[in-house]
Amino acid sequence: MTINEIAQLAGVSRATVSRYLNDGYVSEEKREKIRKVVEETGYQPSAQAQMLRTKKTRLVGVIIPKINSDTVSRMVAGISDVLAKKGYQLLLANTNNDVEEELKYLQVFKDNQVDGIIFMATIFTGRHKKILKDYKVPVVILGQQLEGYSSVSHDDFHAAFKVTELLLKNCQVPGFIGVTLKDEAAGANRKKGFEAALKKSRKTCLPQAMAEAKFSIESGYEKMREILEAVPQVDTVFCATDNIAIGAMKYLKDQGKQIPQEVQLAGIGDTPLADLVTPSLTTVHFYYKTSGTEAAQMLTELLEHEDATVCKELKMGYKIVEKDSTRR
């Protein structure tokens, strides 16, 4: 079945069928005739031919930091739902939190035709910014903010501030396990939120009771060991992620510590593991799937409306989820 045959069956010109297939203007009467013929014949336009005509591939590159992360998978689910409904295919690139891999995939997608990019960044170096500046297609940043680009981010500062406030109500010696400050969101902003809550409550955290971990349960375990050996009297620990908090909880339990009676803990992420551990972990719920949905909608708006050039910044809300790892 060809466009010429579709046109003949519908009683319209070949050009009209072409406009219909490429979302151009066609009167309602003719659109209905073509639609009926397309449905009856099961006609599928050639993707390669459409690409040559429209210069569009209907492909969107999505760069993620960690494929086995629950939070990342929720964001990808939101992205996928929107792209599928809009007729785009998703190309997923996993970087394993490796800056060089991020740069590699940014270059790969730049050199190979995709219509747009959703980038879940961890940090932005000068090399990141240089590659992004050379992009000819729209880019939406997810999970962070970058000047000059549309973005969807989470309120990491206030989330950390509020959950730390909760912890400090029943706290004598606070501790903190964060991640690299090069990560503006999970690293710098969550630490700033923790420190702001300390300042408000007029409490201090000993330098020995603060540590920087990797994004893993194993690293949380090791950093909790370092803190407890240096400050045995620590009775409260705020962790930048649920995985780190669960690792810290495992070490404390291995040392015979009662949670939350002797040491209370909280994290951020509201992951499934937060409910499965004993005691269940107090945490912060971010609307990860919705943030992925919003990022994809932001990108498709840029793709489908050439005049939509204004950068948008959306900051998502959060919810404190108080469970059994904190004293009440």
Short mmCIF file of N, CA, C and O in Angstrom, two decimals, residues 200-314:
data_model
loop_
_atom_site.label_atom_id
_atom_site.label_comp_id
_atom_site.label_asym_id
_atom_site.label_seq_id
_atom_site.Cartn_x
_atom_site.Cartn_y
_atom_site.Cartn_z
N LYS A 200 19.11 26.58 63.13
CA LYS A 200 17.82 27.03 63.67
C LYS A 200 17.60 26.48 65.08
O LYS A 200 17.07 27.17 65.96
N SER A 201 17.99 25.23 65.30
CA SER A 201 17.77 24.60 66.61
C SER A 201 18.92 24.86 67.59
O SER A 201 18.90 24.37 68.71
N ARG A 202 19.94 25.60 67.11
CA ARG A 202 21.11 25.94 67.92
C ARG A 202 21.86 24.71 68.40
O ARG A 202 22.33 24.63 69.53
N LYS A 203 21.97 23.77 67.52
CA LYS A 203 22.75 22.57 67.78
C LYS A 203 23.96 22.55 66.85
O LYS A 203 23.97 23.21 65.80
N THR A 204 24.96 21.78 67.20
CA THR A 204 26.13 21.63 66.35
C THR A 204 26.38 20.16 66.08
O THR A 204 25.98 19.29 66.86
N CYS A 205 27.05 19.90 64.97
CA CYS A 205 27.43 18.53 64.61
C CYS A 205 28.95 18.46 64.57
O CYS A 205 29.60 19.25 63.86
N LEU A 206 29.53 17.57 65.36
CA LEU A 206 30.99 17.42 65.38
C LEU A 206 31.49 17.02 64.00
O LEU A 206 30.86 16.20 63.32
N PRO A 207 32.62 17.57 63.57
CA PRO A 207 33.18 17.20 62.26
C PRO A 207 33.38 15.69 62.12
O PRO A 207 33.19 15.12 61.04
N GLN A 208 33.74 15.02 63.24
CA GLN A 208 33.97 13.58 63.20
C GLN A 208 32.67 12.79 63.02
O GLN A 208 32.70 11.60 62.71
N ALA A 209 31.53 13.48 63.24
CA ALA A 209 30.23 12.82 63.09
C ALA A 209 29.62 13.07 61.71
O ALA A 209 28.45 12.78 61.49
N MET A 210 30.44 13.59 60.80
CA MET A 210 29.98 13.85 59.44
C MET A 210 30.86 13.07 58.47
O MET A 210 32.08 13.02 58.63
N ALA A 211 30.22 12.45 57.47
CA ALA A 211 30.98 11.64 56.51
C ALA A 211 30.37 11.79 55.12
O ALA A 211 29.22 12.19 54.96
N GLU A 212 31.17 11.44 54.12
CA GLU A 212 30.72 11.48 52.72
C GLU A 212 30.77 10.07 52.16
O GLU A 212 31.83 9.44 52.12
N ALA A 213 29.61 9.58 51.73
CA ALA A 213 29.51 8.21 51.23
C ALA A 213 29.26 8.18 49.74
O ALA A 213 28.98 9.21 49.10
N LYS A 214 29.33 6.99 49.18
CA LYS A 214 28.86 6.76 47.81
C LYS A 214 27.38 6.42 47.88
O LYS A 214 26.82 6.23 48.95
N PHE A 215 26.73 6.32 46.72
CA PHE A 215 25.29 6.05 46.68
C PHE A 215 25.01 4.55 46.85
O PHE A 215 24.45 3.91 45.96
N SER A 216 25.39 3.98 47.99
CA SER A 216 25.20 2.54 48.13
C SER A 216 24.99 2.16 49.59
O SER A 216 25.42 2.87 50.51
N ILE A 217 24.36 1.00 49.81
CA ILE A 217 24.17 0.45 51.15
C ILE A 217 25.53 0.13 51.78
O ILE A 217 25.76 0.43 52.96
N GLU A 218 26.44 -0.44 50.99
CA GLU A 218 27.75 -0.82 51.49
C GLU A 218 28.52 0.40 52.02
O GLU A 218 29.15 0.33 53.08
N SER A 219 28.44 1.50 51.28
CA SER A 219 29.15 2.71 51.69
C SER A 219 28.52 3.31 52.96
O SER A 219 29.23 3.80 53.85
N GLY A 220 27.19 3.24 53.06
CA GLY A 220 26.52 3.71 54.27
C GLY A 220 26.96 2.92 55.49
O GLY A 220 27.16 3.47 56.58
N TYR A 221 27.14 1.61 55.31
CA TYR A 221 27.61 0.72 56.38
C TYR A 221 28.99 1.17 56.86
O TYR A 221 29.24 1.32 58.06
N GLU A 222 29.92 1.38 55.91
CA GLU A 222 31.29 1.75 56.25
C GLU A 222 31.37 3.12 56.90
O GLU A 222 32.12 3.33 57.88
N LYS A 223 30.61 4.08 56.41
CA LYS A 223 30.66 5.44 56.97
C LYS A 223 30.04 5.50 58.36
O LYS A 223 30.48 6.27 59.22
N MET A 224 29.01 4.68 58.59
CA MET A 224 28.44 4.62 59.93
C MET A 224 29.45 4.03 60.91
O MET A 224 29.56 4.48 62.06
N ARG A 225 30.21 3.06 60.45
CA ARG A 225 31.28 2.49 61.29
C ARG A 225 32.29 3.56 61.68
O ARG A 225 32.66 3.69 62.85
N GLU A 226 32.72 4.38 60.70
CA GLU A 226 33.69 5.44 60.97
C GLU A 226 33.15 6.44 61.98
O GLU A 226 33.86 6.87 62.90
N ILE A 227 31.88 6.83 61.81
CA ILE A 227 31.29 7.82 62.72
C ILE A 227 31.15 7.26 64.13
O ILE A 227 31.51 7.92 65.12
N LEU A 228 30.65 6.04 64.26
CA LEU A 228 30.43 5.47 65.59
C LEU A 228 31.75 5.23 66.33
O LEU A 228 31.81 5.40 67.55
N GLU A 229 32.79 4.87 65.60
CA GLU A 229 34.10 4.70 66.24
C GLU A 229 34.67 6.04 66.70
O GLU A 229 35.31 6.12 67.76
N ALA A 230 34.41 7.10 65.93
CA ALA A 230 34.94 8.43 66.29
C ALA A 230 34.08 9.13 67.33
O ALA A 230 34.61 9.86 68.19
N VAL A 231 32.75 8.93 67.26
CA VAL A 231 31.81 9.60 68.18
C VAL A 231 30.83 8.55 68.71
O VAL A 231 29.70 8.44 68.23
N PRO A 232 31.23 7.76 69.70
CA PRO A 232 30.37 6.67 70.18
C PRO A 232 29.03 7.16 70.74
O PRO A 232 28.07 6.39 70.77
N GLN A 233 28.97 8.40 71.17
CA GLN A 233 27.75 8.93 71.78
C GLN A 233 26.73 9.45 70.77
O GLN A 233 25.65 9.92 71.16
N VAL A 234 27.02 9.36 69.48
CA VAL A 234 26.07 9.84 68.46
C VAL A 234 24.73 9.12 68.63
O VAL A 234 24.68 7.91 68.81
N ASP A 235 23.65 9.90 68.62
CA ASP A 235 22.33 9.29 68.84
C ASP A 235 21.33 9.58 67.73
O ASP A 235 20.17 9.17 67.82
N THR A 236 21.79 10.28 66.69
CA THR A 236 20.90 10.65 65.58
C THR A 236 21.74 10.77 64.32
O THR A 236 22.80 11.41 64.34
N VAL A 237 21.28 10.16 63.22
CA VAL A 237 22.02 10.28 61.95
C VAL A 237 21.05 10.55 60.81
O VAL A 237 20.12 9.76 60.58
N PHE A 238 21.27 11.66 60.12
CA PHE A 238 20.52 11.94 58.89
C PHE A 238 21.38 11.53 57.70
O PHE A 238 22.56 11.91 57.61
N CYS A 239 20.81 10.75 56.80
CA CYS A 239 21.53 10.26 55.62
C CYS A 239 20.93 10.86 54.36
O CYS A 239 19.71 11.00 54.26
N ALA A 240 21.77 11.16 53.39
CA ALA A 240 21.33 11.84 52.18
C ALA A 240 20.45 10.96 51.30
O ALA A 240 19.68 11.48 50.48
N THR A 241 20.53 9.64 51.44
CA THR A 241 19.68 8.74 50.66
C THR A 241 19.22 7.57 51.53
O THR A 241 19.84 7.26 52.56
N ASP A 242 18.16 6.92 51.11
CA ASP A 242 17.66 5.74 51.83
C ASP A 242 18.69 4.62 51.85
O ASP A 242 18.87 3.94 52.86
N ASN A 243 19.36 4.38 50.72
CA ASN A 243 20.34 3.29 50.67
C ASN A 243 21.45 3.50 51.69
O ASN A 243 21.88 2.55 52.36
N ILE A 244 21.92 4.73 51.80
CA ILE A 244 22.97 5.02 52.79
C ILE A 244 22.43 4.79 54.19
O ILE A 244 23.10 4.19 55.05
N ALA A 245 21.20 5.23 54.46
CA ALA A 245 20.59 5.05 55.78
C ALA A 245 20.41 3.57 56.12
O ALA A 245 20.61 3.15 57.27
N ILE A 246 20.04 2.77 55.12
CA ILE A 246 19.83 1.33 55.36
C ILE A 246 21.17 0.65 55.65
O ILE A 246 21.27 -0.23 56.51
N GLY A 247 22.24 1.08 54.97
CA GLY A 247 23.57 0.57 55.29
C GLY A 247 24.00 0.96 56.70
O GLY A 247 24.55 0.14 57.45
N ALA A 248 23.72 2.21 57.08
CA ALA A 248 24.05 2.68 58.43
C ALA A 248 23.27 1.90 59.48
O ALA A 248 23.80 1.50 60.52
N MET A 249 21.99 1.64 59.19
CA MET A 249 21.15 0.86 60.11
C MET A 249 21.71 -0.54 60.31
O MET A 249 21.75 -1.06 61.43
N LYS A 250 22.17 -1.15 59.23
CA LYS A 250 22.73 -2.51 59.31
C LYS A 250 23.95 -2.53 60.22
O LYS A 250 24.10 -3.43 61.06
N TYR A 251 24.82 -1.54 60.09
CA TYR A 251 26.01 -1.50 60.96
C TYR A 251 25.62 -1.31 62.42
O TYR A 251 26.14 -2.00 63.32
N LEU A 252 24.69 -0.39 62.69
CA LEU A 252 24.27 -0.14 64.06
C LEU A 252 23.68 -1.40 64.69
O LEU A 252 23.96 -1.72 65.86
N LYS A 253 22.87 -2.12 63.92
CA LYS A 253 22.27 -3.35 64.44
C LYS A 253 23.34 -4.42 64.69
O LYS A 253 23.27 -5.17 65.67
N ASP A 254 24.35 -4.47 63.81
CA ASP A 254 25.44 -5.42 64.00
C ASP A 254 26.21 -5.12 65.30
O ASP A 254 26.81 -6.02 65.90
N GLN A 255 26.21 -3.86 65.71
CA GLN A 255 26.89 -3.44 66.94
C GLN A 255 25.98 -3.52 68.16
O GLN A 255 26.36 -3.12 69.26
N GLY A 256 24.77 -4.04 67.97
CA GLY A 256 23.86 -4.21 69.09
C GLY A 256 23.11 -2.96 69.49
O GLY A 256 22.49 -2.91 70.57
N LYS A 257 23.14 -1.93 68.65
CA LYS A 257 22.44 -0.68 68.97
C LYS A 257 20.95 -0.83 68.73
O LYS A 257 20.51 -1.41 67.74
N GLN A 258 20.15 -0.28 69.65
CA GLN A 258 18.71 -0.30 69.51
C GLN A 258 18.25 0.92 68.71
O GLN A 258 18.62 2.06 69.03
N ILE A 259 17.47 0.67 67.67
CA ILE A 259 16.96 1.74 66.82
C ILE A 259 15.44 1.81 66.99
O ILE A 259 14.76 0.79 66.83
N PRO A 260 14.88 2.94 67.33
CA PRO A 260 15.48 4.27 67.44
C PRO A 260 15.89 4.65 68.87
O PRO A 260 16.33 5.78 69.09
N GLN A 261 15.77 3.74 69.86
CA GLN A 261 15.99 4.11 71.26
C GLN A 261 17.38 4.70 71.49
O GLN A 261 17.53 5.73 72.16
N GLU A 262 18.41 4.03 70.94
CA GLU A 262 19.78 4.52 71.13
C GLU A 262 20.24 5.44 70.00
O GLU A 262 20.92 6.44 70.23
N VAL A 263 19.92 5.04 68.77
CA VAL A 263 20.28 5.85 67.59
C VAL A 263 19.09 5.88 66.65
O VAL A 263 18.54 4.83 66.29
N GLN A 264 18.67 7.09 66.25
CA GLN A 264 17.58 7.22 65.28
C GLN A 264 18.16 7.62 63.93
O GLN A 264 19.21 8.26 63.85
N LEU A 265 17.45 7.23 62.88
CA LEU A 265 17.94 7.42 61.51
C LEU A 265 16.83 7.93 60.61
O LEU A 265 15.64 7.64 60.83
N ALA A 266 17.22 8.64 59.56
CA ALA A 266 16.29 9.03 58.49
C ALA A 266 17.06 9.14 57.19
O ALA A 266 18.27 9.39 57.17
N GLY A 267 16.35 8.96 56.08
CA GLY A 267 16.95 9.10 54.75
C GLY A 267 16.07 9.92 53.84
O GLY A 267 15.15 10.61 54.28
N ILE A 268 16.35 9.84 52.55
CA ILE A 268 15.54 10.53 51.53
C ILE A 268 15.35 9.57 50.36
O ILE A 268 16.31 8.93 49.91
N GLY A 269 14.12 9.47 49.86
CA GLY A 269 13.85 8.66 48.68
C GLY A 269 12.58 7.85 48.75
O GLY A 269 11.98 7.55 47.73
N ASP A 270 12.19 7.44 49.96
CA ASP A 270 10.99 6.61 50.14
C ASP A 270 11.03 5.40 49.19
O ASP A 270 10.07 5.13 48.47
N THR A 271 12.13 4.68 49.22
CA THR A 271 12.30 3.49 48.38
C THR A 271 11.55 2.31 48.99
O THR A 271 11.23 2.31 50.18
N PRO A 272 11.27 1.25 48.22
CA PRO A 272 10.61 0.06 48.77
C PRO A 272 11.36 -0.54 49.96
O PRO A 272 10.75 -1.04 50.90
N LEU A 273 12.70 -0.47 49.94
CA LEU A 273 13.50 -1.02 51.04
C LEU A 273 13.23 -0.31 52.36
O LEU A 273 13.38 -0.90 53.44
N ALA A 274 12.83 0.96 52.28
CA ALA A 274 12.56 1.73 53.50
C ALA A 274 11.44 1.10 54.31
O ALA A 274 11.39 1.23 55.54
N ASP A 275 10.52 0.42 53.65
CA ASP A 275 9.42 -0.27 54.32
C ASP A 275 9.79 -1.68 54.73
O ASP A 275 9.24 -2.23 55.69
N LEU A 276 10.74 -2.29 54.02
CA LEU A 276 11.07 -3.69 54.25
C LEU A 276 12.03 -3.91 55.41
O LEU A 276 12.03 -4.96 56.03
N VAL A 277 12.87 -2.90 55.70
CA VAL A 277 13.82 -3.05 56.81
C VAL A 277 13.09 -2.95 58.14
O VAL A 277 11.97 -2.43 58.22
N THR A 278 13.73 -3.47 59.19
CA THR A 278 13.17 -3.39 60.54
C THR A 278 14.18 -2.70 61.46
O THR A 278 15.31 -3.17 61.58
N PRO A 279 13.78 -1.59 62.08
CA PRO A 279 12.50 -0.90 61.94
C PRO A 279 12.39 -0.19 60.60
O PRO A 279 13.41 0.09 59.96
N SER A 280 11.16 0.09 60.18
CA SER A 280 10.97 0.80 58.91
C SER A 280 11.60 2.19 58.99
O SER A 280 11.67 2.80 60.06
N LEU A 281 12.08 2.67 57.86
CA LEU A 281 12.91 3.88 57.83
C LEU A 281 12.09 5.15 57.60
O LEU A 281 11.35 5.25 56.62
N THR A 282 12.26 6.12 58.51
CA THR A 282 11.70 7.45 58.27
C THR A 282 12.43 8.07 57.08
O THR A 282 13.66 8.00 56.99
N THR A 283 11.68 8.67 56.17
CA THR A 283 12.27 9.12 54.92
C THR A 283 11.48 10.29 54.34
O THR A 283 10.53 10.79 54.95
N VAL A 284 11.89 10.74 53.17
CA VAL A 284 11.20 11.81 52.45
C VAL A 284 10.75 11.26 51.11
O VAL A 284 11.53 10.65 50.38
N HIS A 285 9.48 11.46 50.81
CA HIS A 285 8.93 11.01 49.53
C HIS A 285 9.06 12.14 48.51
O HIS A 285 8.54 13.23 48.71
N PHE A 286 9.78 11.87 47.42
CA PHE A 286 9.81 12.75 46.27
C PHE A 286 8.92 12.13 45.19
O PHE A 286 8.88 10.90 45.05
N TYR A 287 8.30 12.96 44.39
CA TYR A 287 7.37 12.47 43.37
C TYR A 287 8.16 12.19 42.08
O TYR A 287 8.07 12.92 41.09
N TYR A 288 8.94 11.11 42.13
CA TYR A 288 9.88 10.82 41.05
C TYR A 288 9.19 10.52 39.72
O TYR A 288 9.60 11.04 38.68
N LYS A 289 8.18 9.67 39.74
CA LYS A 289 7.51 9.35 38.47
C LYS A 289 6.88 10.60 37.86
O LYS A 289 6.98 10.83 36.65
N THR A 290 6.26 11.42 38.71
CA THR A 290 5.65 12.66 38.21
C THR A 290 6.71 13.59 37.64
O THR A 290 6.48 14.26 36.63
N SER A 291 7.88 13.63 38.26
CA SER A 291 8.95 14.50 37.74
C SER A 291 9.39 14.02 36.36
O SER A 291 9.69 14.84 35.48
N GLY A 292 9.44 12.69 36.15
CA GLY A 292 9.76 12.17 34.82
C GLY A 292 8.70 12.53 33.81
O GLY A 292 9.00 12.91 32.67
N THR A 293 7.43 12.44 34.22
CA THR A 293 6.31 12.84 33.36
C THR A 293 6.43 14.30 32.96
O THR A 293 6.28 14.66 31.78
N GLU A 294 6.71 15.15 33.95
CA GLU A 294 6.82 16.59 33.68
C GLU A 294 7.98 16.90 32.74
O GLU A 294 7.87 17.75 31.85
N ALA A 295 9.11 16.22 32.94
CA ALA A 295 10.28 16.45 32.08
C ALA A 295 9.98 16.05 30.64
O ALA A 295 10.34 16.77 29.69
N ALA A 296 9.31 14.91 30.46
CA ALA A 296 8.97 14.45 29.11
C ALA A 296 7.96 15.38 28.45
O ALA A 296 8.06 15.67 27.25
N GLN A 297 6.99 15.86 29.20
CA GLN A 297 6.02 16.80 28.65
C GLN A 297 6.70 18.12 28.27
O GLN A 297 6.38 18.72 27.24
N MET A 298 7.64 18.54 29.08
CA MET A 298 8.41 19.75 28.80
C MET A 298 9.18 19.60 27.49
O MET A 298 9.21 20.51 26.65
N LEU A 299 9.80 18.41 27.31
CA LEU A 299 10.59 18.17 26.10
C LEU A 299 9.69 18.08 24.87
O LEU A 299 10.00 18.68 23.83
N THR A 300 8.59 17.33 24.96
CA THR A 300 7.73 17.18 23.77
C THR A 300 7.10 18.51 23.37
O THR A 300 6.87 18.75 22.19
N GLU A 301 6.86 19.38 24.35
CA GLU A 301 6.36 20.72 24.00
C GLU A 301 7.40 21.48 23.18
O GLU A 301 7.07 22.16 22.20
N LEU A 302 8.67 21.35 23.57
CA LEU A 302 9.74 22.00 22.81
C LEU A 302 9.88 21.39 21.42
O LEU A 302 10.17 22.09 20.44
N LEU A 303 9.66 20.07 21.32
CA LEU A 303 9.80 19.39 20.04
C LEU A 303 8.66 19.70 19.08
O LEU A 303 8.87 19.80 17.87
N GLU A 304 7.46 19.86 19.63
CA GLU A 304 6.29 19.99 18.77
C GLU A 304 5.85 21.43 18.54
O GLU A 304 4.98 21.69 17.71
N HIS A 305 6.46 22.37 19.25
CA HIS A 305 6.15 23.79 19.05
C HIS A 305 7.47 24.53 18.89
O HIS A 305 8.14 24.82 19.87
N GLU A 306 7.82 24.79 17.66
CA GLU A 306 9.12 25.39 17.37
C GLU A 306 9.30 26.76 18.02
O GLU A 306 10.42 27.21 18.23
N ASP A 307 8.19 27.44 18.33
CA ASP A 307 8.29 28.75 18.95
C ASP A 307 8.40 28.65 20.47
O ASP A 307 8.54 29.67 21.16
N ALA A 308 8.35 27.43 21.03
CA ALA A 308 8.44 27.25 22.48
C ALA A 308 9.90 27.24 22.90
O ALA A 308 10.50 26.20 23.15
N THR A 309 10.49 28.41 22.96
CA THR A 309 11.92 28.52 23.25
C THR A 309 12.21 29.01 24.67
O THR A 309 13.37 29.05 25.07
N VAL A 310 11.19 29.38 25.42
CA VAL A 310 11.40 29.89 26.78
C VAL A 310 11.78 28.73 27.70
O VAL A 310 11.13 27.69 27.72
N CYS A 311 12.86 28.90 28.47
CA CYS A 311 13.28 27.87 29.41
C CYS A 311 12.34 27.86 30.61
O CYS A 311 12.01 28.91 31.16
N LYS A 312 11.93 26.68 31.01
CA LYS A 312 11.05 26.54 32.16
C LYS A 312 11.78 25.79 33.27
O LYS A 312 12.53 24.86 33.00
N GLU A 313 11.53 26.20 34.50
CA GLU A 313 12.10 25.51 35.65
C GLU A 313 10.97 25.11 36.58
O GLU A 313 10.19 25.95 37.01
N LEU A 314 10.87 23.82 36.86
CA LEU A 314 9.83 23.30 37.75
C LEU A 314 10.50 22.61 38.92
O LEU A 314 11.33 21.73 38.75
#
